[in-house]
PDB file of C-alpha atoms in Angstrom:
ATOM      1  CA  UNK A1013     -40.957   5.871  -1.858  1.00 70.00           C
ATOM      2  CA  UNK A1014     -40.024   3.543  -4.980  1.00 88.00           C
ATOM      3  CA  UNK A1015     -37.255   1.055  -4.716  1.00 97.00           C
ATOM      4  CA  UNK A1016     -33.916   1.868  -6.034  1.00 98.00           C
ATOM      5  CA  UNK A1017     -32.765  -0.526  -8.826  1.00 99.00           C
ATOM      6  CA  UNK A1018     -28.940  -0.944  -9.447  1.00 99.00           C
ATOM      7  CA  UNK A1019     -27.157  -2.670 -12.236  1.00 99.00           C
ATOM      8  CA  UNK A1020     -23.459  -3.826 -12.595  1.00 98.00           C
ATOM      9  CA  UNK A1021     -21.786  -6.050 -15.021  1.00 97.00           C
ATOM     10  CA  UNK A1022     -18.680  -8.114 -15.286  1.00 95.00           C
ATOM     11  CA  UNK A1023     -17.029 -11.383 -16.443  1.00 95.00           C
ATOM     12  CA  UNK A1024     -16.719 -12.807 -12.911  1.00 93.00           C
ATOM     13  CA  UNK A1025     -14.274 -15.396 -14.104  1.00 89.00           C
ATOM     14  CA  UNK A1026     -12.442 -17.109 -11.269  1.00 83.00           C
ATOM     15  CA  UNK A1027     -14.768 -15.301  -8.758  1.00 86.00           C
ATOM     16  CA  UNK A1028     -12.741 -13.729  -5.949  1.00 84.00           C
ATOM     17  CA  UNK A1029     -13.118 -11.401  -2.944  1.00 87.00           C
ATOM     18  CA  UNK A1030     -12.685  -8.204  -5.264  1.00 86.00           C
ATOM     19  CA  UNK A1031     -15.840  -9.295  -7.234  1.00 90.00           C
ATOM     20  CA  UNK A1032     -17.710  -9.907  -3.913  1.00 93.00           C
ATOM     21  CA  UNK A1033     -16.710  -6.515  -2.412  1.00 93.00           C
ATOM     22  CA  UNK A1034     -17.837  -4.663  -5.641  1.00 94.00           C
ATOM     23  CA  UNK A1035     -21.257  -6.542  -5.538  1.00 97.00           C
ATOM     24  CA  UNK A1036     -21.719  -6.032  -1.892  1.00 97.00           C
ATOM     25  CA  UNK A1037     -21.042  -2.415  -2.036  1.00 96.00           C
ATOM     26  CA  UNK A1038     -23.301  -1.879  -4.876  1.00 98.00           C
ATOM     27  CA  UNK A1039     -26.129  -3.581  -3.015  1.00 98.00           C
ATOM     28  CA  UNK A1040     -25.528  -1.379  -0.073  1.00 98.00           C
ATOM     29  CA  UNK A1041     -26.587   1.538  -2.338  1.00 98.00           C
ATOM     30  CA  UNK A1042     -29.826   0.107  -3.883  1.00 98.00           C
ATOM     31  CA  UNK A1043     -32.848  -2.152  -2.921  1.00 98.00           C
ATOM     32  CA  UNK A1044     -32.640  -4.346  -5.993  1.00 99.00           C
ATOM     33  CA  UNK A1045     -29.510  -5.267  -7.629  1.00 99.00           C
ATOM     34  CA  UNK A1046     -29.233  -6.787 -11.216  1.00 99.00           C
ATOM     35  CA  UNK A1047     -25.913  -8.205 -12.273  1.00 99.00           C
ATOM     36  CA  UNK A1048     -25.034  -8.702 -15.899  1.00 98.00           C
ATOM     37  CA  UNK A1049     -22.620 -11.556 -16.392  1.00 98.00           C
ATOM     38  CA  UNK A1050     -20.736 -11.297 -19.692  1.00 97.00           C
ATOM     39  CA  UNK A1051     -21.507 -14.297 -21.925  1.00 97.00           C
ATOM     40  CA  UNK A1052     -18.710 -16.426 -23.332  1.00 95.00           C
ATOM     41  CA  UNK A1053     -19.289 -14.837 -26.744  1.00 97.00           C
ATOM     42  CA  UNK A1054     -18.915 -11.348 -25.536  1.00 97.00           C
ATOM     43  CA  UNK A1055     -15.539 -12.159 -23.545  1.00 95.00           C
ATOM     44  CA  UNK A1056     -14.223 -13.743 -26.728  1.00 94.00           C
ATOM     45  CA  UNK A1057     -15.159 -10.684 -28.806  1.00 94.00           C
ATOM     46  CA  UNK A1058     -14.047  -8.045 -26.291  1.00 93.00           C
ATOM     47  CA  UNK A1059     -10.970  -9.768 -24.700  1.00 90.00           C
ATOM     48  CA  UNK A1060      -9.995 -12.235 -27.434  1.00 91.00           C
ATOM     49  CA  UNK A1061     -10.004 -15.048 -24.931  1.00 87.00           C
ATOM     50  CA  UNK A1062     -12.387 -17.844 -23.676  1.00 88.00           C
ATOM     51  CA  UNK A1063     -13.100 -17.527 -19.934  1.00 88.00           C
ATOM     52  CA  UNK A1064     -11.820 -20.301 -17.729  1.00 85.00           C
ATOM     53  CA  UNK A1065     -15.331 -20.877 -16.220  1.00 90.00           C
ATOM     54  CA  UNK A1066     -18.229 -21.171 -18.669  1.00 93.00           C
ATOM     55  CA  UNK A1067     -21.078 -18.504 -18.526  1.00 96.00           C
ATOM     56  CA  UNK A1068     -23.648 -20.843 -17.062  1.00 96.00           C
ATOM     57  CA  UNK A1069     -21.384 -21.654 -14.055  1.00 95.00           C
ATOM     58  CA  UNK A1070     -20.338 -17.998 -13.569  1.00 95.00           C
ATOM     59  CA  UNK A1071     -23.930 -16.871 -13.757  1.00 97.00           C
ATOM     60  CA  UNK A1072     -24.881 -19.543 -11.076  1.00 97.00           C
ATOM     61  CA  UNK A1073     -22.047 -18.516  -8.735  1.00 96.00           C
ATOM     62  CA  UNK A1074     -23.216 -14.661  -8.967  1.00 97.00           C
ATOM     63  CA  UNK A1075     -26.875 -15.827  -8.574  1.00 98.00           C
ATOM     64  CA  UNK A1076     -25.949 -17.632  -5.330  1.00 97.00           C
ATOM     65  CA  UNK A1077     -24.752 -14.402  -3.646  1.00 97.00           C
ATOM     66  CA  UNK A1078     -27.177 -13.017  -1.117  1.00 98.00           C
ATOM     67  CA  UNK A1079     -26.608  -9.384  -2.351  1.00 98.00           C
ATOM     68  CA  UNK A1080     -27.771 -10.308  -5.967  1.00 98.00           C
ATOM     69  CA  UNK A1081     -31.392 -10.153  -6.735  1.00 99.00           C
ATOM     70  CA  UNK A1082     -31.366 -10.973 -10.460  1.00 98.00           C
ATOM     71  CA  UNK A1083     -28.732 -12.243 -12.835  1.00 99.00           C
ATOM     72  CA  UNK A1084     -29.033 -11.512 -16.597  1.00 99.00           C
ATOM     73  CA  UNK A1085     -26.598 -12.160 -19.566  1.00 98.00           C
ATOM     74  CA  UNK A1086     -24.485  -9.245 -20.708  1.00 98.00           C
ATOM     75  CA  UNK A1087     -24.418 -10.004 -24.437  1.00 97.00           C
ATOM     76  CA  UNK A1088     -23.085  -6.639 -25.575  1.00 96.00           C
ATOM     77  CA  UNK A1089     -21.580  -3.343 -24.043  1.00 94.00           C
ATOM     78  CA  UNK A1090     -24.728  -1.268 -24.918  1.00 96.00           C
ATOM     79  CA  UNK A1091     -25.518   0.342 -21.533  1.00 96.00           C
ATOM     80  CA  UNK A1092     -28.400   2.340 -23.084  1.00 97.00           C
ATOM     81  CA  UNK A1093     -29.868  -0.865 -24.347  1.00 97.00           C
ATOM     82  CA  UNK A1094     -29.459  -2.441 -20.867  1.00 98.00           C
ATOM     83  CA  UNK A1095     -31.281   0.556 -19.443  1.00 98.00           C
ATOM     84  CA  UNK A1096     -34.028   0.033 -21.913  1.00 98.00           C
ATOM     85  CA  UNK A1097     -34.436  -3.559 -20.660  1.00 98.00           C
ATOM     86  CA  UNK A1098     -34.057  -3.142 -16.798  1.00 98.00           C
ATOM     87  CA  UNK A1099     -34.820   0.415 -16.059  1.00 97.00           C
ATOM     88  CA  UNK A1100     -32.142   0.795 -13.476  1.00 98.00           C
ATOM     89  CA  UNK A1101     -31.639   3.978 -11.329  1.00 98.00           C
ATOM     90  CA  UNK A1102     -27.764   3.362 -10.619  1.00 98.00           C
ATOM     91  CA  UNK A1103     -25.131   1.729 -12.563  1.00 98.00           C
ATOM     92  CA  UNK A1104     -22.150   0.603 -10.564  1.00 98.00           C
ATOM     93  CA  UNK A1105     -18.716   0.341 -12.264  1.00 95.00           C
ATOM     94  CA  UNK A1106     -15.156   0.107 -11.267  1.00 89.00           C
ATOM     95  CA  UNK A1107     -13.406   3.371 -10.442  1.00 88.00           C
ATOM     96  CA  UNK A1108     -10.612   2.757 -13.026  1.00 85.00           C
ATOM     97  CA  UNK A1109     -13.130   3.565 -15.732  1.00 89.00           C
ATOM     98  CA  UNK A1110     -14.050   7.044 -14.410  1.00 92.00           C
ATOM     99  CA  UNK A1111     -13.088   9.891 -16.856  1.00 94.00           C
ATOM    100  CA  UNK A1112     -12.497   7.377 -19.828  1.00 94.00           C
ATOM    101  CA  UNK A1113     -14.056   8.288 -23.230  1.00 95.00           C
ATOM    102  CA  UNK A1114     -16.043   5.195 -23.155  1.00 93.00           C
ATOM    103  CA  UNK A1115     -17.784   5.900 -19.651  1.00 94.00           C
ATOM    104  CA  UNK A1116     -18.167   9.527 -20.369  1.00 95.00           C
ATOM    105  CA  UNK A1117     -20.249   8.608 -23.388  1.00 95.00           C
ATOM    106  CA  UNK A1118     -22.332   6.070 -21.291  1.00 96.00           C
ATOM    107  CA  UNK A1119     -22.901   9.025 -18.670  1.00 95.00           C
ATOM    108  CA  UNK A1120     -24.180  11.424 -21.554  1.00 96.00           C
ATOM    109  CA  UNK A1121     -26.464   8.465 -22.725  1.00 96.00           C
ATOM    110  CA  UNK A1122     -27.866   7.552 -19.400  1.00 97.00           C
ATOM    111  CA  UNK A1123     -27.968  10.982 -17.648  1.00 96.00           C
ATOM    112  CA  UNK A1124     -31.405  12.031 -19.522  1.00 97.00           C
ATOM    113  CA  UNK A1125     -33.032   8.912 -18.090  1.00 97.00           C
ATOM    114  CA  UNK A1126     -31.966   9.918 -14.651  1.00 97.00           C
ATOM    115  CA  UNK A1127     -29.294   7.162 -14.119  1.00 98.00           C
ATOM    116  CA  UNK A1128     -26.590   7.827 -11.728  1.00 97.00           C
ATOM    117  CA  UNK A1129     -23.093   6.236 -12.565  1.00 97.00           C
ATOM    118  CA  UNK A1130     -21.475   5.133  -9.232  1.00 97.00           C
ATOM    119  CA  UNK A1131     -17.737   4.464  -9.396  1.00 96.00           C
ATOM    120  CA  UNK A1132     -16.686   1.840  -6.986  1.00 94.00           C
ATOM    121  CA  UNK A1133     -13.017   1.238  -5.886  1.00 88.00           C
ATOM    122  CA  UNK A1134     -11.430  -2.193  -6.404  1.00 80.00           C
ATOM    123  CA  UNK A1135      -9.931  -4.338  -3.643  1.00 72.00           C
ATOM    124  CA  UNK A1136      -6.244  -3.668  -3.389  1.00 69.00           C
ATOM    125  CA  UNK A1137      -3.885  -6.598  -4.372  1.00 67.00           C
ATOM    126  CA  UNK A1138      -6.499  -8.842  -6.227  1.00 63.00           C
ATOM    127  CA  UNK A1139      -7.762  -9.089  -9.678  1.00 64.00           C
ATOM    128  CA  UNK A1140      -8.639 -11.731 -12.057  1.00 64.00           C
ATOM    129  CA  UNK A1141      -5.633 -11.076 -14.266  1.00 65.00           C
ATOM    130  CA  UNK A1142      -3.320 -11.183 -11.193  1.00 68.00           C
ATOM    131  CA  UNK A1143      -4.929 -14.410  -9.908  1.00 65.00           C
ATOM    132  CA  UNK A1144      -4.597 -16.107 -13.240  1.00 66.00           C
ATOM    133  CA  UNK A1145      -0.907 -15.085 -13.465  1.00 66.00           C
ATOM    134  CA  UNK A1146      -0.288 -16.418 -10.056  1.00 66.00           C
ATOM    135  CA  UNK A1147      -1.869 -19.796 -10.714  1.00 67.00           C
ATOM    136  CA  UNK A1148       0.051 -20.159 -13.962  1.00 66.00           C
ATOM    137  CA  UNK A1149       3.259 -19.303 -12.373  1.00 68.00           C
ATOM    138  CA  UNK A1150       2.629 -21.941  -9.557  1.00 65.00           C
ATOM    139  CA  UNK A1151       1.779 -24.508 -12.068  1.00 64.00           C
ATOM    140  CA  UNK A1152       4.801 -23.748 -14.178  1.00 67.00           C
ATOM    141  CA  UNK A1153       7.014 -23.891 -10.955  1.00 69.00           C
ATOM    142  CA  UNK A1154       5.800 -27.472 -10.437  1.00 61.00           C
ATOM    143  CA  UNK A1155       5.589 -29.160 -13.835  1.00 63.00           C
ATOM    144  CA  UNK A1156       5.033 -32.913 -13.869  1.00 59.00           C
ATOM    145  CA  UNK A1157       3.998 -33.033 -10.201  1.00 54.00           C
ATOM    146  CA  UNK A1158       0.460 -33.972 -11.327  1.00 51.00           C
ATOM    147  CA  UNK A1159      -2.653 -33.112  -9.583  1.00 48.00           C
ATOM    148  CA  UNK A1160      -3.509 -29.865 -11.437  1.00 49.00           C
ATOM    149  CA  UNK A1161      -5.525 -27.417  -9.288  1.00 48.00           C
ATOM    150  CA  UNK A1162      -5.658 -29.929  -6.305  1.00 44.00           C
ATOM    151  CA  UNK A1163      -1.812 -29.971  -6.272  1.00 47.00           C
ATOM    152  CA  UNK A1164      -1.733 -25.940  -6.543  1.00 46.00           C
ATOM    153  CA  UNK A1165      -3.950 -25.878  -3.420  1.00 44.00           C
ATOM    154  CA  UNK A1166      -1.798 -28.260  -1.491  1.00 42.00           C
ATOM    155  CA  UNK A1167       1.438 -26.499  -2.469  1.00 43.00           C
ATOM    156  CA  UNK A1168       0.187 -23.008  -1.589  1.00 44.00           C
ATOM    157  CA  UNK A1169      -2.643 -23.296   0.932  1.00 43.00           C
ATOM    158  CA  UNK A1170      -0.861 -21.457   3.637  1.00 43.00           C
ATOM    159  CA  UNK A1171       0.100 -18.591   1.266  1.00 47.00           C
ATOM    160  CA  UNK A1172      -3.482 -18.249   0.173  1.00 47.00           C
ATOM    161  CA  UNK A1173      -4.955 -18.435   3.691  1.00 45.00           C
ATOM    162  CA  UNK A1174      -2.708 -15.516   4.591  1.00 44.00           C
ATOM    163  CA  UNK A1175      -3.576 -13.503   1.495  1.00 48.00           C
ATOM    164  CA  UNK A1176      -7.243 -14.112   2.239  1.00 46.00           C
ATOM    165  CA  UNK A1177      -7.045 -12.930   5.760  1.00 50.00           C
ATOM    166  CA  UNK A1178      -5.256  -9.813   4.664  1.00 50.00           C
ATOM    167  CA  UNK A1179      -7.867  -9.174   2.033  1.00 51.00           C
ATOM    168  CA  UNK A1180     -11.083  -9.459   4.081  1.00 50.00           C
ATOM    169  CA  UNK A1181      -9.669  -8.008   7.355  1.00 46.00           C
TER     170      UNK A1181
END
């Protein structure tokens, strides 16, 4: 029996438990997991913003996960082109994309190659957008107190510990 190769992609900026859960659930459904990390240029082009954490660091964080077998740069959104490079059997994507014209197109392109698109649910209550907003709000509440992120952690460590426990329970 041949091994099942999985593929998933993401920006993975400000890596959080939701990212980990998606990657873990993807790995549970394949033998070898390839993760495409969006390059800074792709994020700028697609989202019109620069990631907080540079590509090289985001790729290193993802590569350090025990669930990840290989990290590759995602330089464009061409899923058929990715399949031509990596020959994956399953592609994992967030369930919020299911039924969208973009992903219906990808399904039509990949189906003839035997690729199964697996839609994974997100972790409730956490997203990079929400996390960025919370951090910005906290820093805005405490201007001039100095310390940047260190101050943020000290001011709200109890809140985040409680939230973390809720999310991983």
